[in-house]
Structure formats: structure tokens, C-alpha cells
């Protein structure tokens, strides 16, 4: 008997199928099942990963899965990459796929906010990757979205309401308006109207496990919404804010608050001047990169100073209030007999809003600093290891080297200043003239206290109790090159932009993003 695929065991056929090319996997598997119909070809893999690129495919798949519900339960990865859709059928289709771990959706003008609300109304506990790419632009002027208030803010709120999700990868992208795609001579629909839902998303249950976040909203000032709330995105390691209105000041705020952030992508963001000719006229076209590097290295100093200021204000308010209460008690004891008619029983003066806000909670007594105690907060160093952005002009090797030298010099100067501050604090700590505290580590009891009390008193701060906590692993600050040591080396800087065929630095943030999101947008 001649050899035949008909007699191969199912285990071997399964291994063979796994070696099919991913781009032609479904066609190859379907052809194999038809070639050897009596063999145990693993046809269930046809539904493991589904990618639709045409509108009519949605109804075809929906009709099949509605009949064979088991096939819908087999779907693990689903991608819809088409800007036209029958949104109602699409919503019904997703409802038949309860076990999704990967979901990518292209959201064009056929989708309304209500469709996404229905999709994400119920939690998807198995989901590990979610990508939503918006392109709501229309060909003819219509103000329906504006008049109705049809914005996708509710989508963020729906995600924020999920209880205990485990979603490490999230992408929310609005494509920039391109004249080749849609007209620009009238107001196009907005995706998000209010940005406050970003702040809600930053502190919800979903954010606790989120490691990689791509949020692109063209020309909008989104940075402060990412970190304005306490404990925003506590575990975030990768952040892509490309096309947003992000300044160097915003970058410092992000690095000061998101302490675990290691990779930052800012393509098309004005973190440096986009007018190279202006810099040339000033005589130093790359000085802005030095300033950027320095500002990033000093992000922890700004954060520590902000916390110190808040602590001093709290102490002043706390002890003024305490003095007032003590005085009131003494006055009450000293008064005897009938109260005079001229004695006011109420006060028409409203209490200070700041004082009322600062003292309206009872914090643990061990988090209340002593009166007139001098307290300094130890500035941390950013964890950033890679920064990617776009150079505003033509880029060649010589230009990149000049930019890198300036950026590295600025970073080194910033780290040297951080070290000088920390050593000065160490001297005060050794002399006993100041109490030095640091920010509590994520997950520690002191860190958890902030969820209940906020940044009141010493909540969220921990005493420094060893000399080793003051020093950084860097080289001599007087080094002519100003280079940092291996402990706090300058982040990798790539300014090649988002295109894959550009001259990228090995292991840059662009490449990290491509590996995470499996696309090149």
C-alpha cells in the first residue's frame, strides 16, 4: 500500500498544521481538510484565530457561529480590520465569543458610542490584549455627532467599571486626520470630548495590571490626565502618547509620577521645538535636547519638592487648627456665669477651603509629624530605559550623534544634581538636623495607606534609615564627559520616527512597541 496522509495520526497532523505560514494559515488548513477528509485534521484551529478584512465577512461568520455555537467558544484571537461595518451585527457576533484573549477593532464612522458600550458593558475576564483604532472621519459635512453628543468617552468609563480584570496590553488610537482619507474643510467628528475619563481609567481596577498602554489622541493635552490622580497606572512599564500635545514639562510630570515606567514613545509630540531654523538662529541647534535630558533626570526632584510643599502646608494647617482647639477649650473653662448678650454664638466667616480640606480626615497618629520638625523628601531617579520620538528635520548619522551627545550630557548633569541633593540630605540626616523620608515602595503597607488617606501628613512616606539609601551608582560628577555609571545610565534615545525602514537604534522604544502590539502604526 502506498504511503498516504490519510493514515497519519492526529497528533502528527496537529504538529504539521502548527508549521503553516501564519498569513495563509486558514487557507492551508482548509485545503488540507478537503484533501484528506477522512483524516483527523484539527479543523477546530480554523476558529482559534480569526481576522476579518471585509464588511460582508461579519454577517457570514455571525450566521455560522449562531448555528454552531461551539465554534464561537473556540475563538481566542479576533481582529476586525475594516473601516466599514454593520455595527449591530458586529456587536452580536462578539457576544458569541466568550473566550477571547485578543481583540483588535477598527472603528470607523459606522460605529456609535452605544455599540462599544454594549461590547464592553460586561467584563471579559480572559482578555489579555485589547486594541481599538478609531477613524471616525466622514466624506460629507454632518453635525449629527456634535448635536447628539456622540463621543466615545463612555467607552473608557465602561472599561473602568470592570471588576478585577487582568489586561496587560491596551491600545486606544485615533488616526490623525489625513487629507487623503477625508476632507479637512469642515469640522470632523471627535472621538473623545472630555478627557477626564482617562483619569478614571488611571485608577480603576484595570490599571493595576496594565503594563503596556498606547494612547494616541492627536493634538490633545492628555498628559496630566494620566497622572493627576494618586496611584495612577501603578504598574505601567510601556507608554506611547504619539501625536498628542506633549511638552517636556509633561514628560517630567509623567516620569515623576509613573515610577515604574521604562519605555516612552512620543512620535510627533512637541517635546522639543519643531522649528529647527529657530534653533540654528540661536546658535545652538541641539541645546534643547540637553535641556530635555536634564529635565527628565530631574523629574524625581520636582516630584519630591511638590510632596514637601504639600507636607509643609498640611503641618501648618494641622497645628494651627490644634492651637485653635486648645484655645477654645481654655476659653470655655475660664468663662463662668451667664453669657453676655454681645457674645456671638456663630461665626459668619467661612472656614479656609484649604484648611478644611487638609484636616477633614483622621490619619494614624504615627503619620503625624512633630511640630516644627524639618522634613525633606528624598528625590528618586526615573526608571526610564528608552525614549523614542521624531526628529523635526532631516536626520543623518552626524545629526543623531550630535543630538545624542547633548541629550546624554543633559541627563548626566541632571543625575549629578540629584546625587548632590541626596548627599546634602545625607549630611543633614547624619547631623540630626532633618528627618529624611522617601516615597514608599509600591505594594507596601505605607503605599496602601495612601488609598485611604491620600497624601496627608506622612502617609505614603517612609523614613530613610541607612546611608546606602542616599547614594547613587554614578561616576564622578566632575567627569569631563559627564557620563553616568551603569546604575543610572542614560536612556536609549531613538529619534528616527515610527517608520520601520528608518535608521533605528538597536533595541529602541519603537522596536519594543512593534513587538508588543504586532503592528507599525
mmCIF file of N, CA, C and O in Angstrom, residues 15 42 50 118 153 185 213-214 222 238 246 255 283 318 335 369 380 403 424-425 434 436 449 487:
data_model
loop_
_atom_site.group_PDB
_atom_site.id
_atom_site.type_symbol
_atom_site.label_atom_id
_atom_site.label_comp_id
_atom_site.label_asym_id
_atom_site.label_seq_id
_atom_site.Cartn_x
_atom_site.Cartn_y
_atom_site.Cartn_z
ATOM 1 N N UNK A 15 0.825 18.771 14.680
ATOM 2 C CA UNK A 15 2.159 19.384 14.633
ATOM 3 C C UNK A 15 2.467 19.951 13.251
ATOM 4 O O UNK A 15 3.092 21.010 13.127
ATOM 5 N N UNK A 42 -7.044 18.877 12.446
ATOM 6 C CA UNK A 42 -7.566 19.729 13.536
ATOM 7 C C UNK A 42 -8.255 20.989 13.001
ATOM 8 O O UNK A 42 -7.739 22.108 13.117
ATOM 9 N N UNK A 50 -9.077 34.456 14.228
ATOM 10 C CA UNK A 50 -9.895 34.920 13.106
ATOM 11 C C UNK A 50 -9.552 36.373 12.807
ATOM 12 O O UNK A 50 -9.519 37.222 13.707
ATOM 13 N N UNK A 118 -22.085 48.578 24.561
ATOM 14 C CA UNK A 118 -22.677 47.247 24.645
ATOM 15 C C UNK A 118 -21.603 46.165 24.608
ATOM 16 O O UNK A 118 -21.716 45.141 25.295
ATOM 17 N N UNK A 153 -16.333 58.795 25.047
ATOM 18 C CA UNK A 153 -15.893 58.888 26.441
ATOM 19 C C UNK A 153 -16.435 57.728 27.263
ATOM 20 O O UNK A 153 -15.772 57.213 28.174
ATOM 21 N N UNK A 185 -11.980 70.550 5.130
ATOM 22 C CA UNK A 185 -12.568 71.889 5.019
ATOM 23 C C UNK A 185 -13.819 72.055 5.866
ATOM 24 O O UNK A 185 -14.542 73.041 5.748
ATOM 25 N N UNK A 213 0.582 50.475 27.532
ATOM 26 C CA UNK A 213 -0.557 51.339 27.197
ATOM 27 C C UNK A 213 -0.166 52.259 26.050
ATOM 28 O O UNK A 213 0.805 53.009 26.133
ATOM 29 N N UNK A 214 -0.934 52.194 24.974
ATOM 30 C CA UNK A 214 -0.756 53.087 23.831
ATOM 31 C C UNK A 214 -2.004 53.958 23.742
ATOM 32 O O UNK A 214 -3.095 53.467 23.485
ATOM 33 N N UNK A 222 -3.205 65.408 26.867
ATOM 34 C CA UNK A 222 -3.676 64.256 27.641
ATOM 35 C C UNK A 222 -2.763 63.898 28.804
ATOM 36 O O UNK A 222 -3.140 63.095 29.661
ATOM 37 N N UNK A 238 5.334 50.498 29.807
ATOM 38 C CA UNK A 238 5.448 50.996 28.430
ATOM 39 C C UNK A 238 4.311 51.980 28.187
ATOM 40 O O UNK A 238 3.147 51.683 28.453
ATOM 41 N N UNK A 246 2.241 66.935 23.817
ATOM 42 C CA UNK A 246 3.050 66.604 24.990
ATOM 43 C C UNK A 246 4.301 67.478 24.987
ATOM 44 O O UNK A 246 5.053 67.480 24.011
ATOM 45 N N UNK A 255 7.239 61.082 34.268
ATOM 46 C CA UNK A 255 8.313 60.291 34.882
ATOM 47 C C UNK A 255 8.315 60.436 36.398
ATOM 48 O O UNK A 255 8.710 59.501 37.113
ATOM 49 N N UNK A 283 22.034 79.818 17.541
ATOM 50 C CA UNK A 283 23.447 79.463 17.632
ATOM 51 C C UNK A 283 23.727 78.064 18.135
ATOM 52 O O UNK A 283 24.851 77.583 18.015
ATOM 53 N N UNK A 318 -2.538 71.771 60.210
ATOM 54 C CA UNK A 318 -2.842 70.834 61.302
ATOM 55 C C UNK A 318 -2.582 71.476 62.659
ATOM 56 O O UNK A 318 -3.428 71.420 63.565
ATOM 57 N N UNK A 335 -14.604 80.761 81.397
ATOM 58 C CA UNK A 335 -15.843 81.525 81.462
ATOM 59 C C UNK A 335 -16.783 80.935 82.513
ATOM 60 O O UNK A 335 -16.965 79.728 82.573
ATOM 61 N N UNK A 369 3.619 64.233 61.727
ATOM 62 C CA UNK A 369 4.971 64.669 62.110
ATOM 63 C C UNK A 369 4.935 65.576 63.333
ATOM 64 O O UNK A 369 3.919 66.199 63.635
ATOM 65 N N UNK A 380 13.670 60.579 43.984
ATOM 66 C CA UNK A 380 14.005 59.345 43.280
ATOM 67 C C UNK A 380 14.565 59.633 41.894
ATOM 68 O O UNK A 380 14.509 60.759 41.402
ATOM 69 N N UNK A 403 22.827 65.063 18.542
ATOM 70 C CA UNK A 403 21.663 65.063 19.427
ATOM 71 C C UNK A 403 21.913 64.168 20.628
ATOM 72 O O UNK A 403 21.641 64.535 21.783
ATOM 73 N N UNK A 424 23.513 66.009 50.192
ATOM 74 C CA UNK A 424 23.244 67.089 51.142
ATOM 75 C C UNK A 424 22.221 66.638 52.185
ATOM 76 O O UNK A 424 22.357 66.945 53.373
ATOM 77 N N UNK A 425 21.224 65.896 51.732
ATOM 78 C CA UNK A 425 20.248 65.349 52.667
ATOM 79 C C UNK A 425 20.906 64.368 53.633
ATOM 80 O O UNK A 425 20.545 64.302 54.812
ATOM 81 N N UNK A 434 17.650 67.188 60.179
ATOM 82 C CA UNK A 434 16.465 66.968 59.347
ATOM 83 C C UNK A 434 16.040 65.513 59.415
ATOM 84 O O UNK A 434 16.868 64.609 59.593
ATOM 85 N N UNK A 436 14.654 62.664 57.119
ATOM 86 C CA UNK A 436 14.622 62.371 55.675
ATOM 87 C C UNK A 436 13.689 61.196 55.436
ATOM 88 O O UNK A 436 13.815 60.143 56.075
ATOM 89 N N UNK A 449 -1.682 52.721 52.368
ATOM 90 C CA UNK A 449 -2.357 53.713 53.203
ATOM 91 C C UNK A 449 -2.848 54.905 52.396
ATOM 92 O O UNK A 449 -3.866 55.518 52.724
ATOM 93 N N UNK A 487 24.567 52.127 36.963
ATOM 94 C CA UNK A 487 23.355 52.093 37.769
ATOM 95 C C UNK A 487 22.260 53.002 37.217
ATOM 96 O O UNK A 487 21.086 52.687 37.318
#
